[in-house]
Amino acid sequence: MLSFAKELWKFMRVRKKFWLLPILLVMVLFGSVIVLLKGNVVAPFIYTIF
């Protein structure tokens, strides 16, 4: 997992794709919330967002 993060950071730095960082952080945040809350409690809120 750490090598993937290093490679992703290297890609963003070389290709000047720093705009991807906030998108990836939000995706990781939503994913961790869903996993931690087991999806049942959060599901109605996720459906209203999208």
GROMACS .gro file of C-alpha atoms in nm:
model
   50
    1MET     CA    1   0.000   0.000   0.000
    2LEU     CA    2   0.283   0.238   0.080
    3SER     CA    3   0.448   0.178  -0.257
    4PHE     CA    4   0.119   0.263  -0.428
    5ALA     CA    5   0.100   0.592  -0.237
    6LYS     CA    6   0.460   0.676  -0.327
    7GLU     CA    7   0.401   0.597  -0.693
    8LEU     CA    8   0.080   0.803  -0.696
    9TRP     CA    9   0.256   1.099  -0.535
   10LYS     CA   10   0.541   1.072  -0.786
   11PHE     CA   11   0.288   1.065  -1.073
   12MET     CA   12   0.108   1.374  -0.941
   13ARG     CA   13   0.434   1.560  -0.887
   14VAL     CA   14   0.582   1.481  -1.230
   15ARG     CA   15   0.262   1.535  -1.431
   16LYS     CA   16   0.150   1.838  -1.225
   17LYS     CA   17  -0.182   1.671  -1.136
   18PHE     CA   18  -0.214   1.821  -0.787
   19TRP     CA   19  -0.586   1.877  -0.842
   20LEU     CA   20  -0.631   1.502  -0.794
   21LEU     CA   21  -0.527   1.523  -0.429
   22PRO     CA   22  -0.852   1.674  -0.288
   23ILE     CA   23  -1.061   1.429  -0.491
   24LEU     CA   24  -0.865   1.132  -0.360
   25LEU     CA   25  -0.882   1.259  -0.002
   26VAL     CA   26  -1.260   1.299  -0.018
   27MET     CA   27  -1.296   0.951  -0.167
   28VAL     CA   28  -1.081   0.800   0.109
   29LEU     CA   29  -1.278   0.992   0.373
   30PHE     CA   30  -1.616   0.871   0.240
   31GLY     CA   31  -1.486   0.517   0.206
   32SER     CA   32  -1.352   0.508   0.559
   33VAL     CA   33  -1.678   0.648   0.700
   34ILE     CA   34  -1.878   0.383   0.518
   35VAL     CA   35  -1.648   0.104   0.635
   36LEU     CA   36  -1.636   0.225   0.995
   37LEU     CA   37  -2.012   0.268   1.022
   38LYS     CA   38  -2.080  -0.056   0.832
   39GLY     CA   39  -2.283   0.121   0.566
   40ASN     CA   40  -2.627   0.077   0.722
   41VAL     CA   41  -2.644   0.405   0.911
   42VAL     CA   42  -2.474   0.613   0.644
   43ALA     CA   43  -2.656   0.469   0.340
   44PRO     CA   44  -2.952   0.713   0.339
   45PHE     CA   45  -2.717   1.012   0.357
   46ILE     CA   46  -2.497   0.884   0.075
   47TYR     CA   47  -2.803   0.833  -0.145
   48THR     CA   48  -2.918   1.191  -0.085
   49ILE     CA   49  -2.575   1.331  -0.175
   50PHE     CA   50  -2.564   1.152  -0.509
   0.00000   0.00000   0.00000
